PDB file of C-alpha atoms and ligand atoms in Angstrom:
ATOM      1  CA  MET D   1       0.000   0.000   0.000  1.00 60.00           C
ATOM      2  CA  GLU D   2       2.106   2.924   1.258  1.00 72.00           C
ATOM      3  CA  GLN D   3       5.822   3.266   0.660  1.00 81.00           C
ATOM      4  CA  LYS D   4       7.925   4.037   3.726  1.00 82.00           C
ATOM      5  CA  GLU D   5      10.032   6.881   2.401  1.00 93.00           C
ATOM      6  CA  CYS D   6       7.378   8.439   0.173  1.00 97.00           C
ATOM      7  CA  ILE D   7       6.495  11.971   1.248  1.00 97.00           C
ATOM      8  CA  PHE D   8       2.974  11.801  -0.229  1.00 98.00           C
ATOM      9  CA  CYS D   9       2.280   8.442   1.458  1.00 97.00           C
ATOM     10  CA  LYS D  10       3.278  10.181   4.701  1.00 97.00           C
ATOM     11  CA  ILE D  11       0.786  12.962   3.975  1.00 98.00           C
ATOM     12  CA  VAL D  12      -1.938  10.345   3.335  1.00 97.00           C
ATOM     13  CA  GLN D  13      -1.040   8.658   6.647  1.00 96.00           C
ATOM     14  CA  GLY D  14      -1.147  11.995   8.479  1.00 97.00           C
ATOM     15  CA  GLN D  15       2.554  11.753   9.404  1.00 96.00           C
ATOM     16  CA  ILE D  16       3.281  14.995   7.539  1.00 97.00           C
ATOM     17  CA  PRO D  17       0.741  17.828   7.736  1.00 98.00           C
ATOM     18  CA  CYS D  18      -0.929  19.382   4.716  1.00 98.00           C
ATOM     19  CA  PHE D  19      -3.531  22.027   3.959  1.00 98.00           C
ATOM     20  CA  LYS D  20      -6.308  19.625   3.022  1.00 98.00           C
ATOM     21  CA  ILE D  21      -8.801  20.710   0.377  1.00 98.00           C
ATOM     22  CA  TYR D  22     -10.737  17.544  -0.414  1.00 98.00           C
ATOM     23  CA  GLU D  23     -10.750  13.889   0.554  1.00 98.00           C
ATOM     24  CA  ASP D  24     -12.742  10.778  -0.276  1.00 98.00           C
ATOM     25  CA  GLU D  25     -12.155   7.042  -0.040  1.00 98.00           C
ATOM     26  CA  LYS D  26      -9.609   6.999  -2.871  1.00 98.00           C
ATOM     27  CA  VAL D  27      -8.073  10.475  -3.163  1.00 98.00           C
ATOM     28  CA  LEU D  28      -6.652  13.362  -1.203  1.00 98.00           C
ATOM     29  CA  ALA D  29      -6.250  16.931  -2.457  1.00 98.00           C
ATOM     30  CA  PHE D  30      -4.132  19.555  -0.730  1.00 98.00           C
ATOM     31  CA  ALA D  31      -2.397  22.853  -1.374  1.00 98.00           C
ATOM     32  CA  ASP D  32       1.041  22.676  -3.031  1.00 98.00           C
ATOM     33  CA  ILE D  33       3.630  23.936  -0.592  1.00 98.00           C
ATOM     34  CA  ASN D  34       5.545  25.738  -3.390  1.00 97.00           C
ATOM     35  CA  PRO D  35       2.618  27.226  -5.305  1.00 97.00           C
ATOM     36  CA  ILE D  36       3.421  28.551  -8.762  1.00 96.00           C
ATOM     37  CA  THR D  37       0.116  30.484  -8.667  1.00 97.00           C
ATOM     38  CA  LYS D  38      -2.471  31.308  -6.002  1.00 98.00           C
ATOM     39  CA  GLY D  39      -4.566  28.181  -5.430  1.00 98.00           C
ATOM     40  CA  HIS D  40      -2.073  25.605  -6.789  1.00 98.00           C
ATOM     41  CA  ILE D  41      -3.460  22.210  -5.677  1.00 98.00           C
ATOM     42  CA  LEU D  42      -2.275  18.600  -5.842  1.00 98.00           C
ATOM     43  CA  ILE D  43      -4.604  15.600  -6.085  1.00 98.00           C
ATOM     44  CA  ILE D  44      -3.128  12.224  -5.193  1.00 98.00           C
ATOM     45  CA  PRO D  45      -4.322   8.625  -4.926  1.00 98.00           C
ATOM     46  CA  LYS D  46      -4.406   7.173  -1.409  1.00 98.00           C
ATOM     47  CA  VAL D  47      -2.368   4.199  -2.610  1.00 97.00           C
ATOM     48  CA  HIS D  48       1.255   4.433  -3.604  1.00 97.00           C
ATOM     49  CA  ALA D  49       1.574   4.424  -7.395  1.00 97.00           C
ATOM     50  CA  GLU D  50       4.504   6.100  -9.043  1.00 97.00           C
ATOM     51  CA  SER D  51       2.984   7.283 -12.287  1.00 98.00           C
ATOM     52  CA  ILE D  52       0.377   6.751 -15.018  1.00 98.00           C
ATOM     53  CA  TRP D  53       1.951   3.352 -15.726  1.00 98.00           C
ATOM     54  CA  GLU D  54       1.266   2.014 -12.234  1.00 97.00           C
ATOM     55  CA  ILE D  55      -1.866   3.761 -10.978  1.00 98.00           C
ATOM     56  CA  PRO D  56      -4.960   1.499 -10.946  1.00 98.00           C
ATOM     57  CA  GLU D  57      -7.794   2.640 -13.272  1.00 98.00           C
ATOM     58  CA  GLU D  58     -10.276   3.186 -10.440  1.00 98.00           C
ATOM     59  CA  TYR D  59      -7.918   5.653  -8.746  1.00 98.00           C
ATOM     60  CA  LEU D  60      -7.404   7.496 -12.001  1.00 98.00           C
ATOM     61  CA  THR D  61     -11.180   7.789 -12.363  1.00 98.00           C
ATOM     62  CA  ALA D  62     -11.497   9.019  -8.768  1.00 98.00           C
ATOM     63  CA  ILE D  63      -8.823  11.664  -9.426  1.00 98.00           C
ATOM     64  CA  SER D  64     -10.678  12.790 -12.521  1.00 98.00           C
ATOM     65  CA  HIS D  65     -13.939  13.180 -10.605  1.00 98.00           C
ATOM     66  CA  ALA D  66     -12.204  15.030  -7.774  1.00 98.00           C
ATOM     67  CA  ALA D  67     -10.458  17.324 -10.270  1.00 98.00           C
ATOM     68  CA  LYS D  68     -13.802  18.316 -11.793  1.00 98.00           C
ATOM     69  CA  LYS D  69     -15.321  18.977  -8.360  1.00 98.00           C
ATOM     70  CA  ILE D  70     -12.339  20.974  -7.106  1.00 98.00           C
ATOM     71  CA  ALA D  71     -12.098  22.975 -10.334  1.00 98.00           C
ATOM     72  CA  GLN D  72     -15.710  24.126  -9.779  1.00 98.00           C
ATOM     73  CA  ALA D  73     -14.829  25.333  -6.278  1.00 98.00           C
ATOM     74  CA  VAL D  74     -11.679  27.051  -7.543  1.00 98.00           C
ATOM     75  CA  LYS D  75     -13.715  28.857 -10.206  1.00 98.00           C
ATOM     76  CA  LYS D  76     -16.191  30.103  -7.600  1.00 98.00           C
ATOM     77  CA  VAL D  77     -13.574  31.187  -5.097  1.00 98.00           C
ATOM     78  CA  LEU D  78     -10.747  32.535  -7.263  1.00 98.00           C
ATOM     79  CA  ASP D  79     -12.462  33.351 -10.562  1.00 98.00           C
ATOM     80  CA  PRO D  80      -9.306  32.461 -12.539  1.00 98.00           C
ATOM     81  CA  VAL D  81      -8.767  33.294 -16.214  1.00 98.00           C
ATOM     82  CA  GLY D  82      -8.028  29.576 -16.683  1.00 97.00           C
ATOM     83  CA  ILE D  83      -6.870  26.461 -14.887  1.00 97.00           C
ATOM     84  CA  ALA D  84      -4.145  24.062 -16.065  1.00 97.00           C
ATOM     85  CA  PHE D  85      -4.096  20.384 -15.170  1.00 97.00           C
ATOM     86  CA  LEU D  86      -0.513  19.156 -15.223  1.00 97.00           C
ATOM     87  CA  GLN D  87       0.642  15.640 -14.501  1.00 98.00           C
ATOM     88  CA  LEU D  88       4.256  14.523 -14.923  1.00 98.00           C
ATOM     89  CA  ASN D  89       5.359  10.896 -15.345  1.00 98.00           C
ATOM     90  CA  GLY D  90       9.043  10.127 -14.920  1.00 98.00           C
ATOM     91  CA  ARG D  91      12.094  12.053 -13.805  1.00 98.00           C
ATOM     92  CA  GLY D  92      12.903  12.703 -17.463  1.00 98.00           C
ATOM     93  CA  VAL D  93       9.954  15.127 -17.702  1.00 96.00           C
ATOM     94  CA  GLY D  94      10.529  16.712 -14.310  1.00 95.00           C
ATOM     95  CA  GLN D  95       8.576  14.477 -11.919  1.00 97.00           C
ATOM     96  CA  VAL D  96      10.176  15.045  -8.536  1.00 97.00           C
ATOM     97  CA  VAL D  97       7.835  13.318  -6.085  1.00 98.00           C
ATOM     98  CA  MET D  98       7.512   9.734  -7.294  1.00 97.00           C
ATOM     99  CA  HIS D  99       3.898   9.259  -6.131  1.00 98.00           C
ATOM    100  CA  TYR D 100       1.347  10.033  -8.855  1.00 98.00           C
ATOM    101  CA  HIS D 101      -0.113  13.530  -8.540  1.00 98.00           C
ATOM    102  CA  MET D 102      -2.218  15.854 -10.641  1.00 98.00           C
ATOM    103  CA  HIS D 103      -1.457  19.562 -10.390  1.00 98.00           C
ATOM    104  CA  LEU D 104      -4.393  21.964 -10.615  1.00 98.00           C
ATOM    105  CA  ILE D 105      -2.932  25.365 -11.439  1.00 98.00           C
ATOM    106  CA  PRO D 106      -5.405  28.227 -11.689  1.00 98.00           C
ATOM    107  CA  ARG D 107      -4.135  31.499 -13.113  1.00 97.00           C
ATOM    108  CA  GLY D 108      -5.482  34.776 -11.807  1.00 97.00           C
ATOM    109  CA  SER D 109      -5.830  37.755 -14.160  1.00 96.00           C
ATOM    110  CA  ASP D 110      -3.055  39.510 -12.242  1.00 96.00           C
ATOM    111  CA  GLU D 111      -0.615  36.585 -12.545  1.00 96.00           C
ATOM    112  CA  PRO D 112       1.996  35.971 -15.266  1.00 94.00           C
ATOM    113  CA  GLU D 113       1.459  33.379 -18.005  1.00 93.00           C
ATOM    114  CA  LEU D 114       2.217  29.824 -16.924  1.00 93.00           C
ATOM    115  CA  PRO D 115       5.658  28.617 -18.036  1.00 85.00           C
ATOM    116  CA  VAL D 116       4.217  25.166 -18.845  1.00 81.00           C
ATOM    117  CA  SER D 117       1.894  26.491 -21.538  1.00 81.00           C
ATOM    118  CA  GLN D 118       4.415  28.665 -23.320  1.00 83.00           C
ATOM    119  CA  TRP D 119       6.001  26.399 -25.905  1.00 84.00           C
ATOM    120  CA  GLU D 120       6.708  27.624 -29.427  1.00 88.00           C
ATOM    121  CA  LEU D 121       4.606  26.117 -32.234  1.00 91.00           C
ATOM    122  CA  LYS D 122       6.791  24.811 -35.081  1.00 94.00           C
ATOM    123  CA  PRO D 123       5.330  22.544 -37.778  1.00 96.00           C
ATOM    124  CA  GLY D 124       6.820  19.030 -37.584  1.00 97.00           C
ATOM    125  CA  ASP D 125       7.819  16.558 -40.278  1.00 97.00           C
ATOM    126  CA  LYS D 126       4.504  15.050 -41.483  1.00 98.00           C
ATOM    127  CA  ASP D 127       6.049  11.685 -42.406  1.00 98.00           C
ATOM    128  CA  GLU D 128       7.585  11.320 -39.000  1.00 98.00           C
ATOM    129  CA  ILE D 129       4.384  12.454 -37.236  1.00 98.00           C
ATOM    130  CA  LYS D 130       2.396   9.854 -39.182  1.00 98.00           C
ATOM    131  CA  ARG D 131       4.952   7.076 -38.695  1.00 98.00           C
ATOM    132  CA  ILE D 132       4.953   7.519 -34.913  1.00 98.00           C
ATOM    133  CA  ALA D 133       1.163   7.923 -34.714  1.00 98.00           C
ATOM    134  CA  ASP D 134       0.641   4.723 -36.763  1.00 97.00           C
ATOM    135  CA  LYS D 135       3.108   2.809 -34.618  1.00 97.00           C
ATOM    136  CA  ILE D 136       1.376   3.787 -31.382  1.00 96.00           C
ATOM    137  CA  ALA D 137      -2.102   3.239 -32.833  1.00 98.00           C
ATOM    138  CA  SER D 138      -1.152  -0.273 -33.944  1.00 97.00           C
ATOM    139  CA  CYS D 139      -0.169  -1.106 -30.379  1.00 97.00           C
ATOM    140  CA  LEU D 140      -3.633  -0.260 -28.996  1.00 97.00           C
TER     141      LEU D 140
HETATM  142  P1  LIG K 201       6.414  17.266  -9.546  1.00 50.02           P
HETATM  143  O1  LIG K 201       6.845  15.942  -9.000  1.00 50.02           O
HETATM  144  O2  LIG K 201       5.182  17.158 -10.425  1.00 50.02           O
HETATM  145  O3  LIG K 201       7.519  17.998 -10.252  1.00 50.02           O
HETATM  146  O4  LIG K 201       6.002  18.212  -8.358  1.00 50.02           O
HETATM  147  C1  LIG K 201       5.962  17.848  -7.025  1.00 50.02           C
HETATM  148  C2  LIG K 201       5.196  18.936  -6.289  1.00 50.02           C
HETATM  149  O5  LIG K 201       5.027  18.531  -4.948  1.00 50.02           O
HETATM  150  C3  LIG K 201       5.910  20.291  -6.281  1.00 50.02           C
HETATM  151  O6  LIG K 201       5.056  21.274  -6.833  1.00 50.02           O
HETATM  152  C4  LIG K 201       6.171  20.537  -4.797  1.00 50.02           C
HETATM  153  O7  LIG K 201       6.021  21.871  -4.439  1.00 50.02           O
HETATM  154  C5  LIG K 201       5.142  19.655  -4.116  1.00 50.02           C
HETATM  155  N1  LIG K 201       5.564  19.176  -2.812  1.00 50.02           N
HETATM  156  C6  LIG K 201       6.719  18.535  -2.527  1.00 50.02           C
HETATM  157  N2  LIG K 201       6.759  18.217  -1.213  1.00 50.02           N
HETATM  158  C7  LIG K 201       5.594  18.654  -0.667  1.00 50.02           C
HETATM  159  C8  LIG K 201       5.068  18.623   0.662  1.00 50.02           C
HETATM  160  O8  LIG K 201       5.664  18.110   1.602  1.00 50.02           O
HETATM  161  N3  LIG K 201       3.834  19.187   0.830  1.00 50.02           N
HETATM  162  C9  LIG K 201       3.139  19.760  -0.180  1.00 50.02           C
HETATM  163  N4  LIG K 201       1.952  20.287   0.094  1.00 50.02           N
HETATM  164  N5  LIG K 201       3.625  19.815  -1.455  1.00 50.02           N
HETATM  165  C10 LIG K 201       4.828  19.270  -1.676  1.00 50.02           C
HETATM  166 ZN1  LIG K 202       3.616   7.172  -2.001  1.00 50.02          ZN
END
């Protein structure tokens, strides 16, 4: 179930405090301690699962439902210009805490643009795009 040295498992167990926002049987949501915007929230499964590759489907569904519910509350309370859902899988894309978590990052009208949504659009090589898409599709 939980993993001894995992900081988010410790939060689930109540061994490390958090500013709790929402909880049900399968998920816990709390304020990120290093918020990149006002209202930055994390939603985690109550079982230890490192990433999208390990998390059981029913926990993923529960996180999705919680995200919808919490996003409604965030809209009411903070009236953001938008809210980003960000979820990193693997150290190679910047995952630091190796317990699955979904970031909910609302942006207020007075806050700067989010760094995560600011990539440059450059048309790719169509042959390569198709080749990779076909390869993945054929695996499903
Ligand atoms: P990621 O793994 O997606 O890069 O981000 C991990 C996130 O967890 C960071 O935004 C970081 O601020 C947050 N975080 C790390 N340790 C704690 C903690 O002990 N409490 C809370 N509330 N957030 C944490
Ligand atoms: Zn854990």
